[in-house]
Amino acid sequence: IALTQDERATRLSYFLWGTMPDDTLFAAADAGALETPEQLAEHARRMLDDPRARATLESFAMSWLELELESAAKDDAVYPEWSTELGHDMETSMRLFVDHVVFDSTGTLAELFTADYAFVNERLAPIYGVEGVTGDDFVRVELDPAERAGLLTHPSLLAMHARTNQSSPVFRGRFVRERLFCQTLPPPPEDLVVVPPEPDPSSSTRTRYEEHRTNPACSGCHQ
């Protein structure tokens, strides 16, 4: 069933702005000027210049990346520097990063996943090993691409998709499979007792989780 002009205006507006069409879009619908791809693209470009489009994108990005860091809890003994304020800063940094890539830079997935820069303030800078940043305002800093590249190495994503006292290759792998590859993972066997290995300062996370890939009961999913 073909959409009416009003329906096209409504879908376009709620997709880009999260609210009803403005007078210009209503007028275009009344005039039958939302018929061709070129006409729709013209209005979409106009709407993307509106601040409401940035707010909608930020909301989408936080949902897509499953970021709710203000409610995240961390073990004080393992992460003594963690705080609600730091979690908020991480989220803000990710919002600024996505916003910059889409609206002020190339707007490509390539930059989203490989960018060698971030936005930090004084609280967040030490996590990156960046010096010279002071105050609450966020500034762009350049990073070593061998250590950080795009959103997958962003502290907000790493902190959210982890356990309270250690990182989690499992949580992060699930995120990549489901959120980036759009695949549905089956649940673990019902008789499986999931007990993650305790943190061991003398062993890497990769080594501790290697058992999951060699144990026949686990290897099917973890491979």
Coordinates of N, CA and C in Angstrom, one line a residue:
I1 N 0.9 -1.2 0.0 CA 0.0 0.0 0.0 C 0.9 1.2 0.0
A2 N 0.7 2.1 -0.9 CA 1.5 3.3 -1.0 C 1.1 4.3 0.1
L3 N 2.2 4.9 0.7 CA 1.9 5.9 1.8 C 1.3 7.1 1.2
T4 N 0.5 7.8 2.0 CA 0.0 9.1 1.6 C 1.1 10.1 1.8
Q5 N 0.9 11.3 1.3 CA 1.8 12.4 1.5 C 2.0 12.7 3.0
D6 N 0.9 12.8 3.7 CA 0.9 13.1 5.1 C 1.7 12.0 5.9
E7 N 1.4 10.7 5.5 CA 2.1 9.6 6.1 C 3.6 9.7 5.9
R8 N 4.0 10.1 4.7 CA 5.4 10.2 4.4 C 6.1 11.4 5.2
A9 N 5.3 12.5 5.3 CA 5.8 13.6 6.2 C 6.0 13.1 7.6
T10 N 5.0 12.4 8.1 CA 5.1 12.0 9.5 C 6.2 11.0 9.8
R11 N 6.4 10.0 8.9 CA 7.5 9.0 9.0 C 8.8 9.7 9.0
L12 N 9.0 10.6 8.0 CA 10.3 11.3 7.9 C 10.6 12.2 9.1
S13 N 9.6 12.8 9.6 CA 9.8 13.7 10.8 C 10.1 13.0 12.0
Y14 N 9.3 11.9 12.3 CA 9.6 11.1 13.5 C 10.9 10.4 13.4
F15 N 11.3 10.0 12.2 CA 12.6 9.3 12.0 C 13.8 10.2 12.3
L16 N 13.7 11.5 11.8 CA 14.8 12.4 12.0 C 14.8 13.3 13.2
W17 N 13.5 13.6 13.6 CA 13.4 14.6 14.7 C 12.8 14.0 16.0
G18 N 12.1 12.9 15.8 CA 11.4 12.3 17.0 C 10.2 13.1 17.4
T19 N 9.6 13.8 16.4 CA 8.4 14.6 16.7 C 7.7 14.9 15.4
M20 N 6.6 15.6 15.5 CA 5.7 15.8 14.3 C 6.3 16.8 13.3
P21 N 5.8 16.7 12.1 CA 6.4 17.6 11.0 C 6.2 19.1 11.4
D22 N 7.1 19.9 10.8 CA 7.0 21.3 10.9 C 6.1 21.9 9.8
D23 N 5.9 23.2 9.8 CA 5.0 23.8 8.8 C 5.5 23.6 7.4
T24 N 6.8 23.6 7.2 CA 7.3 23.4 5.9 C 7.0 22.0 5.3
L25 N 7.2 21.0 6.2 CA 6.9 19.6 5.8 C 5.4 19.4 5.6
F26 N 4.6 20.0 6.4 CA 3.1 19.9 6.2 C 2.7 20.5 4.9
A27 N 3.3 21.7 4.6 CA 3.0 22.3 3.3 C 3.4 21.5 2.1
A28 N 4.6 20.9 2.2 CA 5.0 20.0 1.1 C 4.1 18.8 0.9
A29 N 3.6 18.3 2.0 CA 2.6 17.2 1.9 C 1.4 17.6 1.3
D30 N 0.9 18.8 1.7 CA -0.4 19.3 1.1 C -0.2 19.6 -0.4
A31 N 1.0 20.0 -0.8 CA 1.2 20.3 -2.2 C 1.6 19.1 -3.0
G32 N 1.7 17.9 -2.4 CA 2.1 16.7 -3.1 C 3.5 16.6 -3.5
A33 N 4.3 17.3 -2.7 CA 5.8 17.5 -3.0 C 6.7 16.5 -2.3
L34 N 6.1 15.4 -1.8 CA 6.9 14.4 -1.1 C 6.7 13.0 -1.9
E35 N 6.7 13.1 -3.2 CA 6.4 12.0 -4.0 C 7.7 11.3 -4.5
T36 N 8.7 12.0 -4.9 CA 9.9 11.4 -5.5 C 11.0 11.2 -4.5
P37 N 12.0 10.3 -4.7 CA 13.1 10.2 -3.8 C 13.9 11.5 -3.7
E38 N 14.0 12.3 -4.8 CA 14.7 13.6 -4.8 C 14.0 14.6 -3.9
Q39 N 12.6 14.6 -4.0 CA 11.9 15.5 -3.1 C 12.1 15.2 -1.6
L40 N 12.0 13.9 -1.3 CA 12.2 13.4 0.1 C 13.6 13.7 0.5
A41 N 14.6 13.5 -0.3 CA 16.0 13.8 0.0 C 16.2 15.3 0.3
E42 N 15.6 16.1 -0.5 CA 15.7 17.6 -0.3 C 15.2 18.0 1.1
H43 N 14.1 17.4 1.6 CA 13.6 17.8 2.9 C 14.4 17.1 4.0
A44 N 14.9 15.9 3.7 CA 15.8 15.2 4.7 C 17.0 16.0 5.0
R45 N 17.6 16.5 3.9 CA 18.9 17.3 4.1 C 18.6 18.6 4.9
R46 N 17.4 19.2 4.6 CA 17.0 20.4 5.4 C 16.8 20.1 6.8
M47 N 16.2 18.9 7.1 CA 15.9 18.6 8.5 C 17.2 18.1 9.2
L48 N 18.1 17.6 8.5 CA 19.4 17.2 9.2 C 20.2 18.4 9.7
D49 N 19.9 19.6 9.2 CA 20.6 20.8 9.6 C 20.0 21.4 10.9
D50 N 18.9 20.8 11.3 CA 18.2 21.2 12.5 C 18.7 20.5 13.8
P51 N 18.9 21.3 14.9 CA 19.5 20.6 16.1 C 18.7 19.4 16.6
R52 N 17.4 19.3 16.2 CA 16.6 18.2 16.6 C 17.2 16.9 16.0
A53 N 17.8 17.0 14.8 CA 18.3 15.8 14.2 C 19.5 15.2 15.0
R54 N 20.3 16.1 15.6 CA 21.4 15.7 16.4 C 21.0 15.0 17.7
A55 N 19.9 15.6 18.3 CA 19.4 14.9 19.5 C 18.8 13.6 19.2
T56 N 18.2 13.4 18.1 CA 17.6 12.1 17.7 C 18.7 11.1 17.4
L57 N 19.8 11.5 16.8 CA 20.9 10.6 16.5 C 21.6 10.2 17.8
E58 N 21.8 11.1 18.7 CA 22.4 10.8 20.0 C 21.6 9.8 20.7
S59 N 20.3 10.0 20.7 CA 19.4 9.0 21.4 C 19.5 7.6 20.8
F60 N 19.5 7.6 19.4 CA 19.6 6.3 18.7 C 20.9 5.7 19.1
A61 N 22.0 6.4 19.1 CA 23.3 5.8 19.3 C 23.4 5.2 20.7
M62 N 22.9 5.9 21.7 CA 23.0 5.4 23.0 C 22.2 4.1 23.2
S63 N 21.0 4.0 22.5 CA 20.2 2.8 22.5 C 20.9 1.7 21.7
W64 N 21.4 2.0 20.5 CA 22.1 1.0 19.7 C 23.3 0.4 20.4
L65 N 24.1 1.3 21.1 CA 25.3 0.8 21.8 C 25.0 0.3 23.2
E66 N 23.8 0.4 23.6 CA 23.3 -0.1 24.9 C 24.1 0.6 26.1
L67 N 24.2 1.9 26.0 CA 25.0 2.6 27.0 C 24.1 3.2 28.0
E68 N 24.2 2.8 29.3 CA 23.5 3.3 30.4 C 24.5 3.4 31.6
L69 N 25.6 4.2 31.4 CA 26.7 4.1 32.3 C 26.4 4.8 33.6
E70 N 25.5 5.7 33.7 CA 25.2 6.3 35.0 C 24.6 5.3 36.0
S71 N 24.1 4.2 35.5 CA 23.6 3.1 36.4 C 24.5 2.0 36.5
A72 N 25.7 2.0 35.8 CA 26.6 0.9 35.9 C 27.4 0.9 37.2
A73 N 27.6 -0.3 37.8 CA 28.3 -0.5 39.0 C 29.6 -1.1 38.8
K74 N 30.7 -0.7 39.5 CA 32.0 -1.3 39.4 C 32.5 -1.6 40.8
D75 N 33.4 -2.6 40.9 CA 34.0 -3.0 42.2 C 35.1 -2.0 42.5
D76 N 34.9 -1.3 43.7 CA 35.8 -0.3 44.1 C 37.2 -0.8 44.3
A77 N 37.3 -2.1 44.7 CA 38.7 -2.6 44.9 C 39.5 -2.8 43.6
V78 N 38.7 -3.0 42.5 CA 39.4 -3.2 41.2 C 39.5 -1.9 40.4
Y79 N 38.4 -1.1 40.5 CA 38.4 0.1 39.8 C 38.1 1.3 40.8
P80 N 39.1 1.7 41.6 CA 38.9 2.7 42.6 C 38.6 4.1 41.9
E81 N 39.0 4.3 40.7 CA 38.8 5.6 40.0 C 37.3 5.7 39.5
W82 N 36.6 4.6 39.5 CA 35.2 4.7 38.9 C 34.3 5.5 39.8
S83 N 33.4 6.3 39.1 CA 32.4 7.1 39.8 C 31.3 7.4 38.8
T84 N 30.1 7.8 39.4 CA 29.0 8.1 38.5 C 29.4 9.3 37.5
E85 N 30.2 10.2 38.0 CA 30.6 11.3 37.2 C 31.4 10.8 36.0
L86 N 32.3 9.9 36.3 CA 33.2 9.4 35.2 C 32.3 8.6 34.2
G87 N 31.4 7.9 34.7 CA 30.5 7.2 33.7 C 29.7 8.2 32.9
H88 N 29.2 9.2 33.5 CA 28.5 10.3 32.7 C 29.5 10.9 31.7
D89 N 30.7 11.2 32.1 CA 31.7 11.7 31.1 C 32.0 10.8 29.9
M90 N 32.0 9.5 30.2 CA 32.2 8.5 29.1 C 31.1 8.6 28.1
E91 N 29.9 8.6 28.7 CA 28.7 8.7 27.8 C 28.7 10.0 26.9
T92 N 29.0 11.1 27.6 CA 29.1 12.4 26.9 C 30.1 12.3 25.8
S93 N 31.3 11.7 26.1 CA 32.3 11.6 25.1 C 31.9 10.8 23.9
M94 N 31.1 9.7 24.1 CA 30.7 8.9 23.0 C 29.6 9.7 22.2
R95 N 28.7 10.5 22.9 CA 27.8 11.3 22.2 C 28.4 12.3 21.2
L96 N 29.5 12.9 21.8 CA 30.2 13.9 21.0 C 30.9 13.3 19.8
F97 N 31.4 12.1 20.0 CA 32.2 11.4 19.0 C 31.3 11.1 17.8
V98 N 30.1 10.4 18.1 CA 29.2 10.0 17.1 C 28.6 11.2 16.4
D99 N 28.3 12.2 17.1 CA 27.7 13.5 16.6 C 28.7 14.1 15.6
H100 N 30.0 14.1 16.0 CA 31.0 14.8 15.2 C 31.2 14.0 13.9
V101 N 31.3 12.6 14.0 CA 31.5 11.8 12.8 C 30.4 12.0 11.8
V102 N 29.1 12.0 12.3 CA 28.0 12.0 11.4 C 27.7 13.4 10.8
F103 N 27.8 14.4 11.6 CA 27.4 15.8 11.2 C 28.5 16.7 10.8
D104 N 29.7 16.5 11.3 CA 30.8 17.4 11.1 C 32.0 16.8 10.3
S105 N 32.0 15.5 10.1 CA 33.1 14.9 9.4 C 32.6 14.1 8.2
T106 N 33.1 12.9 8.0 CA 32.8 12.1 6.8 C 31.5 11.5 6.8
G107 N 30.9 11.2 8.0 CA 29.6 10.6 8.1 C 29.7 9.1 7.7
T108 N 30.8 8.5 7.7 CA 31.0 7.1 7.2 C 31.2 6.1 8.4
L109 N 30.8 4.9 8.1 CA 31.1 3.8 9.1 C 32.6 3.6 9.3
A110 N 33.3 3.8 8.2 CA 34.8 3.6 8.3 C 35.4 4.5 9.4
E111 N 35.0 5.8 9.4 CA 35.5 6.7 10.5 C 34.9 6.3 11.8
L112 N 33.7 5.9 11.9 CA 33.1 5.5 13.1 C 33.9 4.4 13.8
F113 N 34.4 3.5 13.0 CA 35.1 2.3 13.6 C 36.6 2.5 13.6
T114 N 37.2 3.5 12.9 CA 38.7 3.6 12.9 C 39.2 4.9 13.3
A115 N 38.4 5.8 13.7 CA 38.9 7.2 14.0 C 40.0 7.1 15.1
D116 N 41.0 7.9 14.9 CA 42.1 8.0 15.9 C 42.1 9.2 16.8
Y117 N 40.9 9.6 17.2 CA 40.7 10.7 18.1 C 39.5 10.5 19.0
A118 N 39.4 11.3 20.0 CA 38.3 11.2 21.0 C 38.1 12.6 21.6
F119 N 37.0 12.7 22.3 CA 36.7 13.9 23.0 C 36.8 13.7 24.5
V120 N 37.6 14.4 25.2 CA 37.9 14.1 26.7 C 37.8 15.4 27.5
N121 N 37.6 15.3 28.8 CA 37.8 16.4 29.7 C 38.8 15.9 30.7
E122 N 39.0 16.7 31.8 CA 40.0 16.4 32.7 C 39.9 15.1 33.4
R123 N 38.6 14.7 33.7 CA 38.4 13.4 34.4 C 38.7 12.2 33.5
L124 N 38.4 12.4 32.2 CA 38.5 11.3 31.2 C 39.9 11.1 30.6
A125 N 40.6 12.2 30.6 CA 41.9 12.2 29.9 C 42.9 11.2 30.4
P126 N 43.0 11.0 31.8 CA 44.0 10.0 32.3 C 43.7 8.5 31.8
I127 N 42.4 8.2 31.5 CA 42.1 6.9 31.1 C 42.7 6.6 29.7
Y128 N 42.8 7.7 28.9 CA 43.5 7.6 27.6 C 45.0 7.8 27.6
G129 N 45.5 8.2 28.8 CA 46.9 8.5 28.9 C 47.2 9.8 28.3
V130 N 46.2 10.7 28.2 CA 46.4 12.0 27.6 C 46.7 13.1 28.7
E131 N 47.7 13.9 28.5 CA 48.1 14.9 29.5 C 47.7 16.3 29.0
G132 N 47.6 17.3 29.9 CA 47.4 18.7 29.5 C 45.9 19.1 29.4
V133 N 45.0 18.2 29.7 CA 43.6 18.6 29.5 C 43.0 19.0 30.9
T134 N 42.4 20.1 31.0 CA 41.9 20.6 32.3 C 40.5 21.0 32.2
G135 N 39.8 21.0 33.3 CA 38.4 21.5 33.3 C 37.4 20.4 32.9
D136 N 36.1 20.8 32.9 CA 35.0 19.9 32.6 C 34.7 19.9 31.1
D137 N 35.1 21.0 30.4 CA 34.8 21.0 28.9 C 35.5 20.0 28.2
F138 N 34.9 19.4 27.1 CA 35.5 18.4 26.3 C 36.2 19.0 25.1
V139 N 37.4 18.4 24.9 CA 38.2 18.8 23.8 C 38.6 17.6 23.0
R140 N 38.9 17.8 21.7 CA 39.3 16.7 20.8 C 40.8 16.5 21.0
V141 N 41.2 15.2 21.2 CA 42.6 14.9 21.3 C 42.9 13.7 20.3
E142 N 44.1 13.7 19.8 CA 44.5 12.7 18.9 C 45.1 11.5 19.7
L143 N 44.9 10.3 19.2 CA 45.2 9.1 19.9 C 46.2 8.2 19.0
D144 N 46.8 7.3 19.7 CA 47.7 6.3 19.0 C 46.8 5.3 18.4
P145 N 46.7 5.2 17.0 CA 45.8 4.3 16.4 C 46.1 2.8 16.7
A146 N 47.3 2.5 17.2 CA 47.6 1.1 17.5 C 47.0 0.7 18.9
E147 N 46.5 1.7 19.6 CA 45.8 1.5 20.9 C 44.3 1.7 20.9
R148 N 43.9 2.8 20.2 CA 42.5 3.1 20.1 C 42.1 3.4 18.7
A149 N 40.9 2.8 18.3 CA 40.4 3.0 17.0 C 38.9 3.0 17.0
G150 N 38.3 4.2 16.9 CA 36.8 4.2 16.8 C 36.1 3.8 18.0
L151 N 34.8 3.5 17.8 CA 33.9 3.3 19.0 C 34.1 2.0 19.7
L152 N 34.7 1.0 19.0 CA 34.8 -0.3 19.7 C 35.9 -0.3 20.8
T153 N 36.8 0.7 20.8 CA 37.8 0.8 21.8 C 37.5 2.0 22.7
H154 N 36.3 2.6 22.6 CA 35.9 3.7 23.4 C 35.6 3.2 24.9
P155 N 36.2 3.9 25.9 CA 36.0 3.5 27.3 C 34.5 3.3 27.7
S156 N 33.6 4.1 27.1 CA 32.2 3.9 27.5 C 31.7 2.5 27.1
L157 N 32.0 2.1 25.9 CA 31.6 0.8 25.4 C 32.3 -0.4 26.2
L158 N 33.6 -0.2 26.4 CA 34.3 -1.2 27.2 C 33.8 -1.3 28.6
A159 N 33.5 -0.2 29.2 CA 33.1 -0.2 30.6 C 31.7 -0.8 30.7
M160 N 30.8 -0.5 29.8 CA 29.4 -1.0 29.8 C 29.3 -2.5 29.6
H161 N 30.1 -3.0 28.6 CA 30.0 -4.4 28.2 C 31.1 -5.1 28.9
A162 N 31.0 -5.1 30.3 CA 32.0 -5.8 31.1 C 31.4 -6.1 32.4
R163 N 32.1 -6.9 33.2 CA 31.6 -7.2 34.6 C 32.0 -6.2 35.6
T164 N 31.5 -6.3 36.8 CA 31.8 -5.3 37.8 C 33.3 -5.3 38.2
N165 N 33.9 -6.4 38.0 CA 35.3 -6.5 38.5 C 36.3 -7.0 37.4
Q166 N 35.9 -7.1 36.2 CA 36.8 -7.5 35.1 C 36.1 -7.2 33.8
S167 N 37.0 -7.3 32.7 CA 36.4 -7.2 31.4 C 35.7 -8.4 31.0
S168 N 35.0 -8.4 29.9 CA 34.2 -9.6 29.5 C 34.2 -9.8 28.0
P169 N 35.1 -10.6 27.5 CA 35.1 -11.0 26.0 C 33.7 -11.5 25.6
V170 N 33.0 -12.2 26.5 CA 31.7 -12.8 26.2 C 30.7 -11.7 25.9
F171 N 30.6 -10.7 26.9 CA 29.6 -9.6 26.7 C 30.0 -8.8 25.5
R172 N 31.2 -8.6 25.2 CA 31.6 -7.7 24.1 C 31.4 -8.5 22.8
G173 N 31.7 -9.8 22.8 CA 31.4 -10.6 21.6 C 29.9 -10.6 21.3
R174 N 29.1 -10.8 22.3 CA 27.6 -10.7 22.1 C 27.2 -9.4 21.5
F175 N 27.8 -8.3 22.0 CA 27.4 -7.0 21.5 C 27.8 -6.9 20.0
V176 N 29.0 -7.4 19.6 CA 29.4 -7.3 18.2 C 28.5 -8.1 17.3
R177 N 28.2 -9.4 17.8 CA 27.4 -10.3 16.9 C 25.9 -9.7 16.8
E178 N 25.4 -9.2 17.9 CA 24.0 -8.8 17.8 C 23.8 -7.4 17.3
R179 N 24.6 -6.5 17.8 CA 24.3 -5.1 17.5 C 25.0 -4.6 16.2
L180 N 26.1 -5.3 15.8 CA 26.8 -4.9 14.6 C 26.5 -5.8 13.4
F181 N 26.4 -7.2 13.7 CA 26.2 -8.1 12.6 C 24.7 -8.5 12.5
C182 N 23.9 -8.0 13.5 CA 22.4 -8.3 13.5 C 22.1 -9.8 13.5
Q183 N 22.9 -10.6 14.3 CA 22.7 -12.0 14.4 C 22.1 -12.3 15.8
T184 N 21.3 -13.3 15.8 CA 20.7 -13.7 17.1 C 21.4 -14.9 17.7
L185 N 22.0 -14.8 18.9 CA 22.7 -15.9 19.5 C 21.8 -16.7 20.3
P186 N 21.9 -18.1 20.3 CA 21.1 -18.9 21.1 C 21.5 -18.8 22.6
P187 N 20.6 -19.1 23.5 CA 21.0 -19.0 24.9 C 21.9 -20.2 25.3
P188 N 22.7 -20.1 26.3 CA 23.5 -21.2 26.7 C 22.6 -22.4 27.2
P189 N 23.2 -23.6 27.2 CA 22.4 -24.8 27.6 C 21.8 -24.6 29.0
E190 N 20.7 -25.1 29.2 CA 20.0 -24.9 30.5 C 20.7 -25.5 31.7
D191 N 21.5 -26.5 31.5 CA 22.2 -27.2 32.6 C 23.6 -26.6 32.8
L192 N 23.9 -25.5 32.1 CA 25.3 -25.0 32.2 C 25.3 -24.0 33.3
V193 N 26.3 -24.2 34.2 CA 26.5 -23.2 35.3 C 27.5 -22.2 34.9
V194 N 27.1 -21.0 34.7 CA 28.0 -20.0 34.2 C 28.7 -19.3 35.4
V195 N 30.0 -19.6 35.5 CA 30.8 -19.1 36.5 C 32.1 -18.5 35.9
P196 N 32.1 -17.2 35.7 CA 33.3 -16.6 35.0 C 34.6 -16.8 35.9
P197 N 35.7 -17.0 35.3 CA 36.9 -17.1 36.1 C 37.2 -15.8 36.9
E198 N 37.7 -16.0 38.1 CA 38.0 -14.8 38.9 C 39.2 -14.1 38.3
P199 N 39.3 -12.7 38.5 CA 40.4 -12.0 38.0 C 41.7 -12.5 38.6
D200 N 42.8 -12.6 37.8 CA 44.1 -13.1 38.3 C 45.1 -12.1 37.8
P201 N 45.7 -11.3 38.6 CA 46.7 -10.3 38.2 C 47.9 -10.9 37.4
S202 N 48.1 -12.2 37.6 CA 49.3 -12.8 36.9 C 48.9 -13.4 35.5
S203 N 47.6 -13.3 35.2 CA 47.1 -13.9 33.9 C 46.3 -12.9 33.2
S204 N 46.4 -13.0 31.8 CA 45.6 -12.1 31.0 C 44.1 -12.6 30.9
T205 N 43.2 -11.7 30.5 CA 41.8 -12.1 30.3 C 41.7 -13.1 29.2
R206 N 42.5 -12.9 28.2 CA 42.5 -13.9 27.1 C 42.8 -15.3 27.5
T207 N 43.9 -15.4 28.4 CA 44.3 -16.7 28.9 C 43.2 -17.3 29.8
R208 N 42.6 -16.5 30.7 CA 41.6 -17.1 31.6 C 40.4 -17.5 30.9
Y209 N 40.0 -16.9 29.8 CA 38.8 -17.3 29.1 C 39.1 -18.4 28.0
E210 N 40.4 -18.8 27.8 CA 40.7 -19.8 26.8 C 40.0 -21.1 27.1
E211 N 39.7 -21.4 28.4 CA 39.0 -22.7 28.8 C 37.7 -22.7 28.1
H212 N 37.0 -21.6 28.0 CA 35.7 -21.6 27.4 C 35.7 -22.1 25.9
R213 N 36.9 -21.9 25.3 CA 37.0 -22.3 23.9 C 37.5 -23.7 23.7
T214 N 38.0 -24.3 24.8 CA 38.5 -25.7 24.7 C 37.5 -26.7 25.4
N215 N 36.7 -26.2 26.4 CA 35.7 -27.1 27.0 C 34.6 -27.4 26.0
P216 N 34.4 -28.7 25.8 CA 33.3 -29.1 24.8 C 32.0 -28.5 25.1
A217 N 31.7 -28.3 26.4 CA 30.3 -27.8 26.8 C 30.2 -26.3 26.4
C218 N 31.3 -25.6 26.2 CA 31.3 -24.2 25.9 C 31.7 -23.8 24.6
S219 N 32.6 -24.6 24.0 CA 33.3 -24.2 22.8 C 32.4 -23.9 21.6
G220 N 31.3 -24.5 21.5 CA 30.4 -24.2 20.3 C 30.0 -22.8 20.2
C221 N 29.7 -22.2 21.3 CA 29.3 -20.8 21.3 C 30.5 -19.9 21.3
H222 N 31.5 -20.2 22.1 CA 32.6 -19.3 22.4 C 33.6 -19.2 21.2
Q223 N 33.7 -20.3 20.4 CA 34.4 -20.2 19.2 C 33.8 -19.2 18.2

